[in-house]
Coordinates of C-alpha atoms and ligand atoms in Angstrom, one line a residue:
X33 CA 22.6 -35.9 8.1
X34 CA 24.2 -32.5 8.9
X35 CA 23.6 -29.5 10.2
X36 CA 24.1 -26.7 7.7
X37 CA 24.2 -22.7 7.4
X38 CA 22.9 -21.0 4.5
X39 CA 24.4 -17.1 4.8
X40 CA 22.3 -15.1 2.3
X41 CA 19.3 -17.9 2.1
X42 CA 16.6 -16.2 1.3
X43 CA 18.2 -14.5 -1.9
X44 CA 17.5 -15.9 -5.3
X45 CA 20.1 -18.9 -5.2
X46 CA 19.9 -19.6 -1.6
X47 CA 16.4 -20.2 -1.4
X48 CA 17.1 -22.6 -3.9
X49 CA 20.1 -24.4 -2.2
X50 CA 17.9 -24.1 1.3
X51 CA 14.9 -25.9 -0.3
X52 CA 17.6 -29.0 -1.3
X53 CA 18.9 -29.6 1.7
X54 CA 16.0 -29.2 3.8
X55 CA 14.5 -31.8 1.2
X56 CA 17.1 -34.0 1.8
X57 CA 16.7 -33.9 5.9
X58 CA 19.4 -31.8 7.0
X59 CA 18.8 -29.4 9.9
X60 CA 19.5 -26.0 8.1
X61 CA 19.4 -22.6 9.4
X62 CA 18.8 -19.6 6.5
X63 CA 20.5 -16.5 7.8
X64 CA 19.6 -13.1 6.4
X65 CA 19.8 -9.7 7.0
X66 CA 16.8 -9.5 3.4
X67 CA 18.7 -6.4 1.8
X68 CA 17.8 -7.9 -1.7
X69 CA 16.1 -11.5 0.1
X70 CA 12.7 -12.0 0.7
X71 CA 10.4 -14.2 3.0
X72 CA 8.7 -15.3 0.3
X73 CA 11.6 -17.1 -1.5
X74 CA 11.4 -19.0 1.5
X75 CA 8.1 -19.4 3.6
X76 CA 7.6 -22.9 1.7
X77 CA 10.3 -24.4 4.1
X78 CA 8.3 -22.8 7.0
X79 CA 6.5 -25.9 7.9
X80 CA 10.1 -28.3 7.7
X81 CA 11.2 -28.9 11.2
X82 CA 14.5 -28.9 10.0
X83 CA 14.2 -25.6 8.8
X84 CA 14.7 -22.4 10.7
X85 CA 15.3 -18.4 9.3
X86 CA 17.3 -16.3 11.3
X87 CA 17.8 -12.3 11.0
X88 CA 20.9 -11.3 11.1
X89 CA 23.3 -9.1 9.3
X90 CA 26.9 -11.2 8.4
X91 CA 29.0 -7.8 9.5
X92 CA 28.6 -8.8 13.0
X93 CA 30.3 -12.3 14.6
X94 CA 27.5 -14.9 15.3
X95 CA 27.8 -18.8 17.3
X96 CA 26.3 -21.6 16.4
X97 CA 27.1 -25.1 15.9
X98 CA 27.1 -26.1 11.9
X99 CA 29.3 -29.3 10.3
X100 CA 28.5 -26.8 6.7
X101 CA 28.3 -23.0 6.1
X102 CA 27.4 -21.9 2.7
X103 CA 28.5 -18.4 2.6
X104 CA 25.6 -16.7 -0.4
X105 CA 25.3 -13.2 2.0
X106 CA 26.1 -10.1 -0.6
X107 CA 24.0 -8.7 -2.7
X108 CA 24.4 -10.0 -6.7
X109 CA 23.0 -7.6 -9.0
X110 CA 25.2 -3.9 -9.8
X111 CA 22.2 -1.8 -8.7
X112 CA 21.8 -3.0 -5.0
X113 CA 25.6 -3.9 -4.9
X114 CA 26.4 -0.6 -6.3
X115 CA 23.4 1.0 -3.6
X116 CA 25.4 0.8 -0.6
X117 CA 29.1 0.2 -1.7
X118 CA 30.8 0.6 1.3
X119 CA 28.3 -2.1 2.7
X120 CA 28.8 -4.4 0.2
X121 CA 32.3 -4.4 0.7
X122 CA 31.8 -5.2 4.1
X123 CA 29.7 -7.9 4.0
X124 CA 32.1 -9.9 1.3
X125 CA 35.3 -8.8 3.4
X126 CA 33.6 -9.0 6.6
X127 CA 31.6 -11.5 6.3
X128 CA 34.2 -13.6 5.3
X129 CA 36.3 -13.1 7.9
X130 CA 32.8 -14.3 10.5
X131 CA 31.9 -17.2 8.3
X132 CA 35.2 -18.0 8.7
X133 CA 35.9 -17.0 12.4
X134 CA 33.2 -19.4 12.7
X135 CA 34.2 -22.6 10.4
X136 CA 37.6 -22.9 11.9
X137 CA 35.8 -22.7 15.5
X138 CA 33.0 -25.3 15.1
X139 CA 35.8 -27.5 12.1
X140 CA 33.6 -26.6 9.8
X141 CA 33.5 -27.2 5.8
X142 CA 33.1 -23.2 4.2
X143 CA 31.9 -22.5 0.6
X144 CA 32.1 -19.0 -0.9
X145 CA 30.3 -18.5 -3.5
X146 CA 33.1 -16.4 -5.3
X147 CA 32.4 -14.6 -8.8
X148 CA 32.8 -14.8 -12.8
X149 CA 33.7 -10.4 -11.3
X150 CA 37.6 -11.6 -10.3
X151 CA 37.9 -11.6 -13.5
X152 CA 37.1 -8.4 -14.4
X153 CA 37.0 -7.6 -18.3
X154 CA 39.3 -9.9 -19.2
X155 CA 41.6 -9.7 -21.8
X156 CA 41.7 -13.6 -22.1
X157 CA 38.9 -15.2 -23.5
X158 CA 37.3 -18.2 -22.4
X159 CA 37.9 -18.0 -18.9
X160 CA 40.0 -20.5 -16.9
X161 CA 40.9 -20.4 -13.2
X162 CA 43.9 -19.7 -13.4
X163 CA 43.1 -16.4 -14.9
X164 CA 44.1 -13.8 -12.5
X165 CA 42.0 -10.7 -13.6
X166 CA 41.5 -7.8 -14.8
X167 CA 39.7 -5.6 -12.3
X168 CA 39.7 -1.9 -11.5
X169 CA 40.0 -1.3 -8.0
X170 CA 38.7 2.2 -7.9
X171 CA 35.2 1.8 -9.9
X172 CA 32.1 1.8 -9.1
X173 CA 32.2 -2.3 -9.5
X174 CA 35.2 -2.5 -7.1
X175 CA 33.6 -2.6 -4.4
X176 CA 32.0 -5.9 -5.3
X177 CA 34.5 -7.6 -7.6
X178 CA 37.6 -6.1 -5.2
X179 CA 35.3 -7.4 -2.1
X180 CA 34.8 -11.5 -3.7
X181 CA 38.7 -11.0 -4.3
X182 CA 39.4 -10.5 -0.7
X183 CA 37.5 -12.6 0.3
X184 CA 38.8 -15.8 -1.6
X185 CA 42.0 -14.2 -0.2
X186 CA 40.7 -14.3 3.2
X187 CA 39.4 -18.2 2.2
X188 CA 42.9 -19.8 1.5
X189 CA 44.8 -17.5 4.2
X190 CA 42.3 -19.3 6.7
X191 CA 43.6 -22.4 4.9
X192 CA 47.1 -22.4 4.9
X193 CA 47.3 -20.7 8.2
X194 CA 44.5 -22.7 10.2
X195 CA 43.9 -25.6 7.9
X196 CA 40.2 -24.6 7.5
X197 CA 38.2 -27.2 5.3
X198 CA 37.0 -24.7 2.0
X199 CA 35.7 -25.0 -1.1
X200 CA 35.2 -21.5 -3.5
X201 CA 33.2 -21.7 -6.2
X202 CA 32.7 -18.6 -9.1
X203 CA 29.7 -18.3 -10.2
X204 CA 28.9 -17.2 -13.7
X205 CA 25.8 -15.0 -14.8
X206 CA 22.8 -17.3 -13.5
X207 CA 19.0 -16.8 -13.4
X208 CA 15.6 -18.5 -12.8
X209 CA 12.7 -18.6 -10.5
X210 CA 12.8 -16.4 -7.3
X211 CA 14.8 -13.8 -9.1
X212 CA 13.7 -10.5 -7.7
X213 CA 12.2 -9.0 -10.9
X214 CA 13.4 -5.3 -10.1
X215 CA 16.7 -6.2 -9.2
X216 CA 18.0 -4.4 -12.5
X217 CA 20.0 -7.9 -13.8
X218 CA 19.5 -8.0 -17.7
X219 CA 17.7 -11.7 -17.8
X220 CA 15.0 -10.1 -14.9
X221 CA 14.8 -6.4 -16.9
X222 CA 14.8 -8.2 -20.6
X223 CA 11.4 -10.7 -19.0
X224 CA 9.9 -7.8 -17.3
X225 CA 10.3 -5.6 -20.3
X226 CA 8.9 -7.6 -22.4
X227 CA 6.0 -9.2 -20.2
X228 CA 4.9 -5.5 -19.7
X229 CA 5.2 -4.8 -23.5
X230 CA 8.0 -2.1 -22.3
X231 CA 10.9 -0.9 -24.2
X232 CA 13.2 -3.8 -23.8
X233 CA 16.9 -1.5 -22.5
X234 CA 20.2 -2.5 -24.1
X235 CA 23.0 -1.1 -22.7
X236 CA 25.0 0.3 -25.6
X237 CA 25.1 -1.8 -28.2
X238 CA 24.2 -4.9 -27.2
X239 CA 27.7 -7.0 -28.3
X240 CA 29.1 -7.6 -25.2
X241 CA 28.2 -11.0 -23.8
X242 CA 27.3 -14.1 -21.3
X243 CA 26.5 -16.9 -20.6
X244 CA 23.9 -17.9 -18.8
X245 CA 23.6 -20.9 -16.8
X246 CA 20.1 -21.9 -15.0
X247 CA 19.9 -21.7 -11.4
X248 CA 18.8 -26.2 -10.9
X249 CA 22.7 -26.5 -12.3
X250 CA 24.2 -24.5 -10.7
X251 CA 22.5 -25.9 -6.8
X252 CA 24.2 -29.2 -8.3
X253 CA 27.2 -27.9 -9.1
X254 CA 27.6 -26.0 -5.9
X255 CA 26.3 -29.1 -3.5
X256 CA 28.8 -31.4 -5.6
X257 CA 31.8 -28.9 -4.7
X258 CA 30.5 -29.1 -1.3
X259 CA 30.6 -32.8 -1.1
X260 CA 33.8 -33.1 -3.0
X261 CA 37.5 -34.6 -1.9
X262 CA 38.8 -33.2 0.9
X263 CA 41.9 -30.8 -0.1
X264 CA 39.5 -30.1 -2.9
X265 CA 40.0 -26.2 -2.7
X266 CA 39.0 -25.0 -6.0
X267 CA 38.6 -21.8 -6.9
X268 CA 36.4 -23.7 -9.6
X269 CA 34.3 -22.2 -12.0
X270 CA 30.1 -23.1 -12.3
X271 CA 28.7 -21.6 -15.3
X272 CA 27.2 -22.4 -18.8
X273 CA 29.8 -21.8 -21.7
X274 CA 27.8 -20.6 -24.2
X275 CA 27.8 -17.3 -25.1
X276 CA 25.2 -14.9 -25.8
X277 CA 25.7 -11.1 -26.6
X278 CA 22.8 -8.7 -25.4
X279 CA 21.0 -8.5 -28.2
X280 CA 20.9 -12.0 -28.9
X281 CA 19.2 -12.5 -25.2
X282 CA 17.1 -9.5 -26.1
X283 CA 15.3 -11.2 -29.1
X284 CA 15.0 -14.5 -27.7
X285 CA 13.2 -12.8 -24.3
X286 CA 10.6 -11.6 -27.4
X287 CA 10.6 -14.2 -29.3
X288 CA 9.6 -16.3 -26.5
X289 CA 7.1 -14.0 -24.9
X290 CA 5.3 -13.0 -27.9
X291 CA 6.6 -9.9 -27.1
X292 CA 5.0 -6.7 -29.2
X293 CA 8.6 -4.4 -27.4
X294 CA 10.9 -2.6 -29.2
X295 CA 15.0 -3.1 -28.4
X296 CA 16.1 0.5 -27.4
X297 CA 19.7 1.3 -26.6
X298 CA 20.7 2.7 -23.1
X299 CA 24.3 4.3 -22.0
X300 CA 27.0 1.4 -21.4
X301 CA 27.5 1.1 -17.9
X302 CA 31.2 2.2 -16.7
X303 CA 33.6 -1.1 -16.2
X304 CA 30.5 -3.5 -18.0
X305 CA 32.8 -6.2 -18.8
X306 CA 32.5 -6.6 -22.7
X307 CA 32.7 -10.7 -22.2
X308 CA 31.9 -13.8 -20.0
X309 CA 32.6 -17.1 -20.5
X310 CA 34.2 -19.8 -18.4
X311 CA 35.9 -22.5 -19.1
X312 CA 34.7 -25.4 -16.9
X313 CA 37.0 -27.8 -17.7
X314 CA 37.9 -28.3 -13.9
X315 CA 34.3 -28.6 -12.8
X316 CA 34.2 -31.2 -15.6
X317 CA 37.1 -33.5 -13.5
X318 CA 36.6 -32.8 -9.9
X319 CA 32.6 -32.9 -10.1
X320 CA 31.5 -34.5 -13.0
X321 CA 29.7 -31.4 -13.7
X322 CA 28.2 -29.5 -16.3
X323 CA 25.5 -27.8 -17.4
X324 CA 22.1 -29.4 -18.9
X325 CA 19.0 -26.6 -19.1
X326 CA 19.6 -24.8 -22.6
X327 CA 18.7 -21.0 -22.4
X328 CA 15.4 -21.4 -24.2
X329 CA 13.9 -23.9 -21.5
X330 CA 15.5 -22.2 -18.6
X331 CA 14.3 -18.8 -19.7
X332 CA 11.2 -20.1 -20.7
X333 CA 10.7 -21.7 -16.8
X334 CA 12.4 -18.3 -15.4
X335 CA 8.8 -16.2 -17.9
X336 CA 6.3 -19.3 -16.4
X337 CA 7.4 -17.9 -12.9
X338 CA 7.2 -14.2 -13.5
X339 CA 4.4 -14.2 -15.3
X340 CA 2.5 -15.7 -12.5
X341 CA 4.2 -13.1 -10.3
X342 CA 4.0 -10.4 -12.1
X343 CA 1.0 -8.4 -10.8
X344 CA 2.1 -8.6 -7.3
X345 CA 5.1 -6.9 -7.8
Ligands
NAD438 P1 20.4 -12.3 -4.5 O1 21.3 -10.8 -3.6 O2 19.2 -12.8 -4.5 O3 21.0 -12.6 -2.7 C1 21.8 -12.6 -2.0 C2 20.9 -12.9 -0.3 O4 22.3 -12.6 0.6 C3 20.1 -11.8 -0.4 O5 19.2 -12.5 0.3 C4 20.9 -10.6 0.7 O6 19.4 -10.6 1.6 C5 21.5 -11.0 1.9 N1 22.6 -10.0 2.2 C6 23.2 -9.7 1.3 N2 24.2 -9.0 2.9 C7 23.7 -9.6 3.8 C8 24.3 -8.8 4.8 N3 24.8 -8.3 5.4 N4 23.8 -10.3 6.1 C9 23.3 -11.4 5.8 N5 22.2 -11.5 4.6 C10 23.0 -10.6 3.4 O7 22.0 -13.0 -5.1 P2 22.2 -14.2 -5.9 O8 22.3 -14.2 -7.3 O9 21.1 -15.1 -4.6 O10 23.7 -14.1 -5.2 C11 24.3 -15.7 -4.2 C12 25.1 -15.1 -4.2 O11 26.1 -15.7 -5.0 C13 25.8 -13.8 -3.9 O12 26.6 -14.3 -3.2 C14 26.3 -13.7 -5.2 O13 27.6 -12.7 -4.8 C15 27.0 -14.7 -5.9 N6 27.0 -14.6 -7.4 C16 25.5 -14.7 -7.9 C17 26.3 -14.7 -9.2 C18 24.9 -14.4 -10.1 O14 24.6 -14.6 -11.3 N7 23.6 -14.7 -9.0 C19 26.8 -14.2 -10.0 C20 28.1 -14.7 -8.9 C21 28.1 -15.2 -7.9
UDP439 N1 22.1 -5.5 -19.1 C1 21.5 -5.0 -20.6 N2 20.0 -4.3 -20.2 C2 19.6 -3.9 -19.0 C3 20.1 -4.7 -17.9 C4 21.9 -5.2 -18.5 O1 22.2 -4.5 -21.4 O2 18.4 -4.0 -18.9 C5 24.0 -5.9 -19.8 C6 24.7 -5.5 -18.8 O3 24.8 -3.9 -19.2 C7 25.8 -6.2 -19.3 C8 24.5 -7.5 -18.8 O4 23.8 -6.9 -19.9 O5 26.6 -6.1 -20.3 C9 25.0 -8.1 -17.5 O6 24.3 -7.6 -17.1 P1 23.7 -8.1 -15.4 O7 23.4 -6.9 -14.5 O8 22.1 -9.1 -15.9 O9 25.5 -8.7 -14.4 P2 26.8 -8.5 -14.7 O10 26.9 -9.7 -15.7 O11 26.8 -7.1 -15.6 O12 27.2 -8.4 -13.4

């Protein structure tokens, strides 16, 4: 069993990861500044002796003795990461430097939660890992996109300069229980709007596409990547290659919730990528991984979760 640090562990994805690692018997340190994460996401883990929660901001140094680091700390929804863009850039860049420094000092293996946003508004479709992206360096999404790109650069420089044992995954849109219902992301917005009988807000004409991965599938891929053979650094795409338009997603949510909500159109935010779909051949080959949970099934599980918490929000 290992000593494992999960930064951003009280967030949506981090909380699922902590649960898997704790239940496997590892010593898990969940580190979070609670900007978008919540204690309630990891509350049920508090009873385990092998789980520890630290309030800390990764833009500050920290000294711990650990074997593995999953670096997830960073707000992920556009409204959250645009709320304080300079802080988002600091979290990605200075946070990566601190976590890489820690990994170097204690010879830990470190995995970076990078993103499909490194491809920006892609001109190549679907996106393989070799595609270098089309990112606006000065737009409202840049703090996140360029921050994550710089973090990847730092990971590979630490690997080349110091032989740091790195793993880089590029996560495509992921959804499921423990998402913050007010985070402004499309899945949480549509489900909450449908459950409340409010209008479903499709931005633009709704023809833009995304590929949605259920969180359990993502966690399995992330775990396999962390424990993959030495020398396989990635970057590797992790996502569900089934693509939907936002209009199709809105219609699916209405159908699954049985809602009477109407679809309305709102302005498309600037730099909103028109299309996004991962090529997952590398994950299939190197990790034997592919997603198994279909959108309807994953959406139903997420709707059930939101139904449970809706009156507490
Ligand atoms: P989230 O916002 O729910 O989780 C991020 C967590 O990091 C939160 O708990 C937050 O409080 C914490 N955090 C933020 N800044 C911090 C700081 N400076 N110090 C310590 N903790 C900090 O988002 P998520 O969806 O769980 O995303 C987790 C990671 O996966 C992020 O790095 C994100 O960029 C990446 N990712 C997510 C998706 C997705 O679709 N969910 C897609 C691509 C990449
Ligand atoms: N979107 C939408 N309505 C909403 C929220 C988002 O139509 O209420 C669109 C958004 O413009 C984007 C897609 O859904 O095209 C995915 O948005 P999200 O913020 O979930 O993630 P992104 O992939 O853009 O980071």
